[in-house]
Amino acid sequence: MAFREIRVVGDPVLRTPCDWITDPRDPGVKQLVEDLLENVDEDGRAGLAANQIGVSLRAFSWNIDGEVGYVLNPKLVATSEDEFQDGDEGCLSVPGLFYPTKRAWYARVEGIDLDGKPLVVEGEELMGRCLQHECDHLEGHLYLDRLERKYRKEALQQIRKMGW
């Protein structure tokens, strides 16, 4: 297994929008997908964006309800407009902190696979949350950016205490 270190809050790669993948058949992209799939396939991991392992390309993997997959160049194209969820959300790049985060109940992402073929990934509840969370990562955003003011303040205080 190609273990990759997870970048944590404070690392500039997490705050930089990722580049579009121009050649999905590039061997480096194939290796990135293998690394994303291997590194997301651990207990407690729902999703992993490429920039979380230090690669500033638009790709992420997921591990939801026993389904492990990936998407390249994902675009969040639809979310439910009248159904929401506001449960606790966490992030591998903000380890140990979980806060109520409002997300759409449903999300749909369109992208491509390693052969450049169109790929559609959609889901509700946890899968919907994961798709939105990982697309945010690729834009240089963390879930902390979506927190209500009181939770964001608390999270930032915790981050300072941890020295990140």
XYZ file of C-alpha atoms in Angstrom:
164
model
C 0.000 0.000 0.000
C 1.197 3.482 -0.840
C 0.514 5.176 2.490
C 0.166 8.913 2.018
C 0.365 11.419 4.844
C -2.825 13.419 5.337
C -2.250 17.169 5.171
C -3.814 19.101 8.039
C -5.332 22.548 8.394
C -2.659 25.202 7.967
C -1.089 23.466 4.948
C -1.480 25.845 1.965
C -2.348 22.984 -0.423
C -5.697 22.666 1.367
C -6.576 26.303 0.646
C -5.554 26.331 -3.022
C -8.059 25.415 -5.752
C -6.927 22.230 -7.500
C -5.986 22.007 -11.170
C -8.105 20.195 -13.737
C -6.753 16.873 -14.948
C -5.981 17.246 -18.652
C -4.919 13.655 -19.389
C -6.704 11.030 -17.282
C -4.571 8.289 -18.889
C -1.346 9.797 -17.549
C 0.476 7.221 -15.368
C 0.737 9.798 -12.568
C -3.043 10.177 -12.522
C -3.466 6.392 -12.404
C -1.076 6.258 -9.432
C -2.967 9.096 -7.743
C -6.254 7.175 -8.078
C -4.627 4.016 -6.675
C -3.312 6.011 -3.719
C -6.687 7.674 -3.126
C -8.502 4.331 -3.199
C -6.003 2.616 -0.919
C -5.873 5.470 1.575
C -9.639 5.979 1.829
C -10.191 2.272 2.475
C -9.705 2.487 6.247
C -12.203 2.533 9.086
C -13.585 5.989 9.770
C -12.768 7.397 6.342
C -15.662 8.475 4.137
C -13.802 10.501 1.520
C -10.368 11.713 0.522
C -9.501 14.555 -1.859
C -6.206 14.624 -3.757
C -5.037 17.821 -2.067
C -5.408 16.110 1.319
C -2.476 13.926 0.280
C -0.571 16.864 -1.185
C -1.587 16.573 -4.849
C -3.283 19.657 -6.254
C -5.402 17.868 -8.870
C -9.184 17.538 -9.088
C -9.802 13.990 -7.897
C -11.307 12.316 -4.867
C -12.238 8.898 -3.565
C -15.006 7.727 -1.255
C -15.751 4.841 1.065
C -19.461 4.889 1.928
C -21.444 1.875 3.098
C -18.866 -0.557 1.733
C -18.667 1.133 -1.673
C -15.241 2.483 -2.575
C -14.833 4.606 -5.697
C -13.250 7.656 -7.282
C -14.004 10.482 -9.686
C -11.724 12.781 -11.673
C -12.565 16.406 -12.473
C -15.764 16.298 -10.412
C -18.295 19.098 -10.667
C -21.112 19.413 -8.166
C -24.037 19.791 -10.563
C -27.090 19.298 -8.346
C -28.134 19.370 -4.710
C -31.522 19.111 -3.065
C -32.987 22.564 -2.595
C -35.597 21.746 0.014
C -34.061 18.914 2.045
C -31.069 19.478 4.294
C -29.021 17.745 6.930
C -27.141 19.412 9.756
C -25.397 16.581 11.578
C -21.845 16.603 12.829
C -19.181 16.648 10.146
C -15.495 15.956 10.492
C -12.463 15.919 8.239
C -9.218 13.976 8.061
C -7.455 17.317 7.606
C -8.989 18.635 10.824
C -8.514 15.532 12.974
C -10.623 15.042 16.067
C -12.990 17.969 15.530
C -16.642 17.418 14.631
C -19.242 20.179 14.289
C -22.821 20.516 13.021
C -22.559 21.410 9.351
C -25.525 22.180 7.125
C -25.456 20.353 3.806
C -27.994 19.433 1.170
C -29.558 16.002 1.716
C -28.840 14.953 -1.900
C -25.920 15.713 -4.206
C -24.923 14.788 -7.741
C -21.398 15.032 -9.149
C -20.331 14.615 -12.760
C -16.754 13.876 -13.778
C -14.699 11.307 -15.647
C -12.948 8.013 -14.984
C -9.382 6.986 -15.852
C -10.434 6.295 -19.461
C -11.907 9.778 -19.810
C -15.445 8.393 -19.896
C -18.242 10.361 -18.206
C -18.974 9.347 -14.635
C -21.954 10.327 -12.491
C -21.907 9.873 -8.722
C -24.919 10.757 -6.616
C -26.336 10.015 -3.239
C -28.311 11.062 -0.227
C -27.460 11.563 3.424
C -23.832 10.487 4.084
C -22.984 10.045 0.397
C -24.532 13.428 -0.401
C -22.525 15.004 2.410
C -19.331 13.325 1.211
C -19.733 14.541 -2.374
C -20.257 18.126 -1.230
C -17.382 17.936 1.289
C -14.863 16.557 -1.217
C -15.857 19.024 -3.956
C -15.305 21.802 -1.413
C -11.780 20.475 -0.799
C -10.975 20.706 -4.498
C -12.011 24.370 -4.448
C -9.666 25.068 -1.513
C -12.374 25.066 1.174
C -12.665 23.182 4.453
C -15.899 22.290 6.208
C -14.895 24.834 8.855
C -15.788 27.543 6.320
C -19.425 26.417 6.421
C -19.845 26.409 10.194
C -22.196 28.730 12.015
C -20.299 31.538 13.700
C -20.335 30.064 17.236
C -19.035 26.674 16.048
C -16.433 28.237 13.775
C -15.095 30.319 16.648
C -14.884 27.222 18.863
C -13.197 25.198 16.102
C -10.587 27.895 15.473
C -9.839 28.064 19.202
C -9.347 24.282 19.262
C -7.074 24.441 16.224
C -4.928 27.111 17.894
C -4.691 24.965 21.048
C -3.492 22.020 18.942
C -0.846 24.190 17.290
C -1.961 23.715 13.696
